[in-house]
Coordinates of C-alpha atoms in Angstrom, one line a residue:
S18 CA 57.5 -177.6 7.9
E19 CA 58.8 -174.9 10.1
W20 CA 60.6 -177.6 12.1
G21 CA 62.2 -179.4 9.1
V22 CA 61.0 -181.9 6.6
S23 CA 62.5 -185.4 6.0
V24 CA 62.2 -187.8 3.1
W25 CA 59.4 -190.3 3.3
H26 CA 61.7 -193.3 4.0
F27 CA 63.5 -191.6 6.9
Y28 CA 62.1 -194.0 9.5
L29 CA 63.1 -197.1 7.4
S30 CA 66.4 -195.8 6.1
S31 CA 67.7 -193.9 9.2
A32 CA 65.7 -193.9 12.4
L33 CA 65.1 -197.7 12.7
P34 CA 68.6 -198.7 11.6
K35 CA 70.1 -196.3 14.1
S36 CA 67.8 -197.4 16.9
M37 CA 68.1 -201.2 16.4
V38 CA 71.5 -201.4 14.6
L39 CA 72.2 -205.0 13.5
T40 CA 69.0 -206.5 15.2
L41 CA 66.8 -204.8 12.6
P42 CA 67.1 -207.6 10.0
L43 CA 65.7 -210.0 12.6
V44 CA 62.3 -208.2 12.6
P45 CA 61.0 -209.6 9.3
L46 CA 61.8 -213.1 10.6
A47 CA 59.0 -212.8 13.1
I48 CA 56.6 -213.2 10.2
I49 CA 58.6 -214.7 7.3
R50 CA 59.8 -218.2 7.8
I51 CA 63.2 -217.7 6.1
P52 CA 65.2 -220.0 8.5
E53 CA 62.7 -222.9 7.8
Q54 CA 63.0 -222.3 4.1
L55 CA 66.8 -222.4 4.3
A56 CA 66.6 -225.7 6.2
L57 CA 64.2 -227.2 3.6
L58 CA 66.6 -226.2 0.8
E59 CA 69.5 -227.8 2.8
K60 CA 67.5 -230.9 3.3
R61 CA 66.6 -231.1 -0.4
F62 CA 70.1 -230.5 -1.8
C63 CA 72.1 -232.4 0.9
R64 CA 69.6 -235.3 1.0
T65 CA 69.4 -235.2 4.8
N66 CA 67.9 -238.2 6.6
E67 CA 64.2 -237.5 6.8
E68 CA 63.7 -239.6 10.0
G69 CA 65.8 -237.5 12.2
S70 CA 65.0 -234.2 10.6
M71 CA 62.8 -231.6 12.2
Q72 CA 59.4 -231.2 10.7
L73 CA 59.3 -227.8 9.0
S74 CA 56.4 -225.8 7.6
S75 CA 56.5 -225.1 3.9
S76 CA 54.4 -222.0 4.4
L77 CA 56.4 -218.8 3.9
I78 CA 54.3 -216.5 6.1
D79 CA 53.7 -217.0 9.9
T80 CA 50.5 -215.2 10.9
R81 CA 50.7 -215.9 14.6
W82 CA 52.3 -212.5 15.5
L83 CA 50.6 -210.3 12.9
A84 CA 47.9 -209.1 15.3
I85 CA 50.6 -207.7 17.6
L86 CA 53.1 -206.5 15.1
L87 CA 50.8 -205.1 12.4
P88 CA 49.9 -202.0 14.5
A89 CA 53.6 -201.2 14.8
F90 CA 54.2 -201.6 11.0
S91 CA 51.1 -199.5 10.3
Y92 CA 52.3 -196.8 12.8
V93 CA 55.6 -196.4 10.9
F94 CA 53.8 -196.5 7.5
L95 CA 51.3 -193.7 8.5
Y96 CA 53.9 -191.5 10.2
S97 CA 56.0 -191.7 7.1
F98 CA 53.4 -189.4 5.4
L99 CA 54.2 -186.6 7.8
G100 CA 56.8 -184.2 6.6
H101 CA 58.4 -183.6 10.0
K102 CA 60.0 -186.7 11.3
E103 CA 62.0 -187.5 14.4
T104 CA 63.4 -190.7 15.9
R105 CA 61.6 -190.1 19.1
F106 CA 58.3 -190.4 17.3
L107 CA 59.0 -194.2 17.1
F108 CA 59.5 -194.7 20.8
P109 CA 55.9 -195.9 21.4
V110 CA 56.4 -198.8 19.0
M111 CA 60.1 -199.6 19.6
P112 CA 59.2 -202.3 22.2
L113 CA 57.2 -204.1 19.6
F114 CA 60.0 -204.0 17.1
N115 CA 62.4 -205.3 19.7
M116 CA 59.9 -208.1 20.5
A117 CA 59.8 -208.9 16.7
A118 CA 63.6 -209.1 16.6
A119 CA 63.5 -211.5 19.6
I120 CA 60.9 -213.7 17.9
G121 CA 63.1 -213.8 14.7
L122 CA 66.1 -214.8 16.8
D123 CA 64.1 -217.5 18.5
R124 CA 63.0 -218.8 15.2
I125 CA 66.6 -219.1 14.0
Y126 CA 67.6 -220.9 17.2
L127 CA 64.8 -223.4 17.1
V128 CA 65.6 -224.4 13.5
G129 CA 69.3 -224.7 14.2
W130 CA 68.9 -226.5 17.6
P131 CA 65.5 -228.3 17.5
P132 CA 64.2 -230.4 20.4
K133 CA 66.0 -233.6 21.3
G134 CA 66.0 -236.4 18.8
K135 CA 65.8 -234.0 15.8
T136 CA 68.6 -232.8 13.6
G137 CA 69.1 -229.0 13.1
S138 CA 70.1 -227.1 10.0
S139 CA 73.8 -226.5 9.7
V140 CA 73.2 -223.5 7.6
V141 CA 70.9 -221.9 10.2
K142 CA 73.4 -222.7 12.9
L143 CA 76.0 -220.6 11.0
A144 CA 73.4 -217.9 10.7
M145 CA 72.9 -218.1 14.5
L146 CA 76.6 -217.5 15.0
G147 CA 76.3 -214.4 12.9
C148 CA 73.3 -213.2 14.9
T149 CA 75.3 -213.6 18.1
G150 CA 77.9 -211.3 16.6
A151 CA 75.2 -208.9 15.6
L152 CA 73.8 -208.8 19.1
F153 CA 77.3 -208.1 20.5
V154 CA 77.8 -205.2 18.0
T155 CA 74.4 -203.8 18.8
F156 CA 75.1 -204.0 22.6
V157 CA 78.5 -202.1 22.1
S158 CA 76.8 -199.6 19.9
S159 CA 74.1 -199.0 22.5
L160 CA 76.8 -198.3 25.1
C161 CA 78.4 -195.8 22.7
F162 CA 75.1 -194.1 22.0
V163 CA 74.5 -193.8 25.8
A164 CA 77.9 -192.2 26.3
V165 CA 77.4 -189.8 23.4
S166 CA 73.9 -188.8 24.6
H167 CA 75.4 -188.0 28.0
S168 CA 77.0 -184.9 26.4
N169 CA 73.9 -184.1 24.3
Y170 CA 72.2 -181.8 26.8
P171 CA 74.2 -178.6 26.9
G172 CA 71.1 -176.5 27.8
G173 CA 70.6 -178.5 31.0
D174 CA 74.4 -178.3 31.7
A175 CA 74.3 -174.5 31.1
L176 CA 71.4 -174.1 33.5
Y177 CA 73.3 -176.0 36.2
A178 CA 76.5 -174.1 35.6
L179 CA 74.5 -170.8 35.9
S180 CA 73.0 -171.9 39.2
Q181 CA 76.5 -172.7 40.6
H182 CA 77.8 -169.3 39.3
V183 CA 74.9 -167.4 41.0
H184 CA 75.3 -169.4 44.2
Q185 CA 79.0 -168.4 44.4
L186 CA 78.1 -164.7 43.8
V187 CA 75.4 -164.8 46.5
T188 CA 77.9 -166.5 48.9
E189 CA 80.4 -163.8 48.4
N190 CA 77.8 -161.0 48.5
P191 CA 74.6 -162.0 50.5
A192 CA 73.0 -158.7 49.5
L193 CA 72.5 -160.1 46.0
K194 CA 70.1 -162.7 47.4
T195 CA 67.3 -160.1 47.4
R196 CA 67.9 -159.1 43.8
P197 CA 65.6 -160.7 41.3
I198 CA 67.4 -162.5 38.5
K199 CA 65.9 -162.7 35.1
V200 CA 67.2 -165.4 32.8
Y201 CA 66.7 -165.6 29.0
I202 CA 66.6 -169.1 27.5
D203 CA 66.8 -169.4 23.7
V204 CA 65.3 -172.2 21.6
A205 CA 68.5 -174.2 21.4
S206 CA 68.9 -174.2 25.2
A207 CA 65.3 -175.1 25.8
M208 CA 65.5 -178.1 23.4
S209 CA 68.7 -179.5 24.8
G210 CA 68.0 -180.1 28.5
V211 CA 66.4 -177.1 30.1
S212 CA 63.3 -178.3 31.9
L213 CA 60.9 -177.0 34.6
F214 CA 62.5 -179.3 37.1
G215 CA 65.9 -177.9 36.2
Q216 CA 64.6 -174.3 36.5
R217 CA 63.2 -175.0 40.0
A218 CA 66.4 -176.7 41.1
A219 CA 68.5 -173.8 39.7
S220 CA 66.4 -171.2 41.5
N221 CA 66.7 -173.1 44.8
E222 CA 70.4 -173.9 44.5
G223 CA 71.4 -170.4 43.2
G224 CA 70.2 -168.8 46.4
A225 CA 68.5 -165.9 44.6
S226 CA 65.0 -165.3 43.2
S227 CA 65.1 -166.3 39.6
S228 CA 62.6 -166.1 36.7
F229 CA 63.0 -167.8 33.4
H230 CA 61.8 -166.7 30.0
K231 CA 61.9 -169.0 27.0
S232 CA 62.1 -167.7 23.5
G233 CA 60.4 -169.6 20.6
Y234 CA 60.8 -170.0 16.9
E235 CA 57.3 -168.7 16.3
E236 CA 57.2 -164.9 15.7
E237 CA 54.6 -164.4 18.5
N238 CA 56.8 -166.3 21.0
A239 CA 60.1 -164.9 20.0
I240 CA 62.1 -162.7 22.4
L241 CA 64.0 -160.3 20.2
A242 CA 67.5 -159.0 20.8
P243 CA 66.5 -155.4 21.6
S244 CA 64.8 -156.6 24.8
W245 CA 67.8 -158.6 26.0
S246 CA 68.9 -155.6 28.1
S247 CA 66.2 -156.4 30.6
F248 CA 67.7 -159.8 31.4
T249 CA 70.4 -160.6 34.0
Y250 CA 71.7 -163.7 32.2
L251 CA 71.3 -165.2 28.7
L252 CA 71.5 -168.9 27.8
T253 CA 72.0 -168.8 24.0
E254 CA 73.7 -170.6 21.2
E255 CA 74.8 -167.3 19.6
K256 CA 78.6 -167.1 19.8
E257 CA 78.6 -163.4 18.9
L258 CA 75.8 -161.2 20.2
G259 CA 76.9 -157.8 18.9
N260 CA 75.9 -156.5 22.3
D261 CA 78.5 -154.9 24.7
E262 CA 76.2 -155.1 27.7
F263 CA 77.0 -158.8 28.3
R264 CA 80.1 -160.8 29.1
E265 CA 80.7 -164.5 28.6
V266 CA 80.6 -166.5 31.8
K267 CA 81.1 -169.9 30.4
A268 CA 80.8 -171.9 27.2
I269 CA 79.1 -175.3 27.5
Q270 CA 80.2 -178.2 25.4
G271 CA 77.6 -180.2 23.4
N272 CA 76.7 -181.5 20.0
P273 CA 78.8 -184.7 20.6
W274 CA 80.0 -187.2 18.0
L275 CA 82.1 -190.3 18.0
D276 CA 85.7 -189.4 17.0
L277 CA 86.8 -192.9 15.9
R278 CA 90.3 -191.6 14.9
R279 CA 91.1 -190.5 18.4
V280 CA 88.8 -193.0 20.1
R281 CA 86.9 -190.4 22.1
I282 CA 83.6 -188.5 22.2
G283 CA 84.2 -185.1 20.5
T284 CA 82.2 -182.0 21.5
R285 CA 82.2 -178.4 20.6
E286 CA 80.9 -175.1 22.2
S287 CA 77.1 -175.2 22.0
I288 CA 75.5 -173.0 24.6
Y289 CA 77.0 -169.7 26.1
I290 CA 76.2 -168.3 29.5
R291 CA 76.3 -164.5 29.4
E292 CA 76.0 -162.1 32.3
R293 CA 74.8 -158.5 32.1
I294 CA 77.8 -156.4 33.0
G295 CA 77.5 -154.5 36.3
W296 CA 74.3 -155.9 37.6
Q297 CA 75.9 -156.7 41.0
Q298 CA 77.2 -153.1 41.3
Q299 CA 73.7 -151.8 40.4
Q300 CA 72.4 -153.8 43.3
E301 CA 74.9 -152.3 45.7
L302 CA 74.2 -148.8 44.5
R303 CA 70.5 -149.4 44.9
G304 CA 71.0 -150.7 48.5
G305 CA 73.1 -147.7 49.3
N306 CA 70.5 -145.3 48.0
E307 CA 67.8 -147.0 50.1

């Protein structure tokens, strides 16, 4: 509950629709013979010639794929009982849901365009045209989601910008290379792109010895404001620190959204890089005293 609680139907009403967009309605068709039932109704009311018609099963449920898809459905059902829900929790079963959508689309195609010598359902053919449009919309939506997610890692961008800033300082003053740099990373930065690989790369590219310290939401893992004075740099979501010891180096854009009115991806300031004032001069004074 400390990380947030969602309603029980979050995966059905939000996570799956956002992940699959307009291909989600195809998933039930992997098990339920709706296209066949539509074709049978068309044959009954339109009195289609039985000789050239495709032989259709009158059974509503197709159990051939249940053994593969039932674990995915059960997974979503059981995870819905957990209070804390995230879309990424569905990633292990998303390939199965995509497979189910493909099976459903294939069912529509086979009923609309059966093997040679058989007559397909006109109604199902119209449904297939709608599915083609749904696939196109889903494809375009996926491209938009990829573009938006590109700007959704301000913590990683802030770490890279910090390494470039330090590299420039070290280039201008090589003496700073021997000065240990201590970097504070708050929870928002850590959750939006800061990784061990990024930390290693930042330390190597910066040209100075860097150590990274991550804060946590939990009380035992939190790094409180009074101890910030011991850090050289801060990566934080806090716009106002109430601390005169640090200056802002750069504000990193993040939290993207689709701005449909302006047809662009909108962002706002998310992570701030702050530098302890005078740490370079302290290094120079220390070197002079030595």
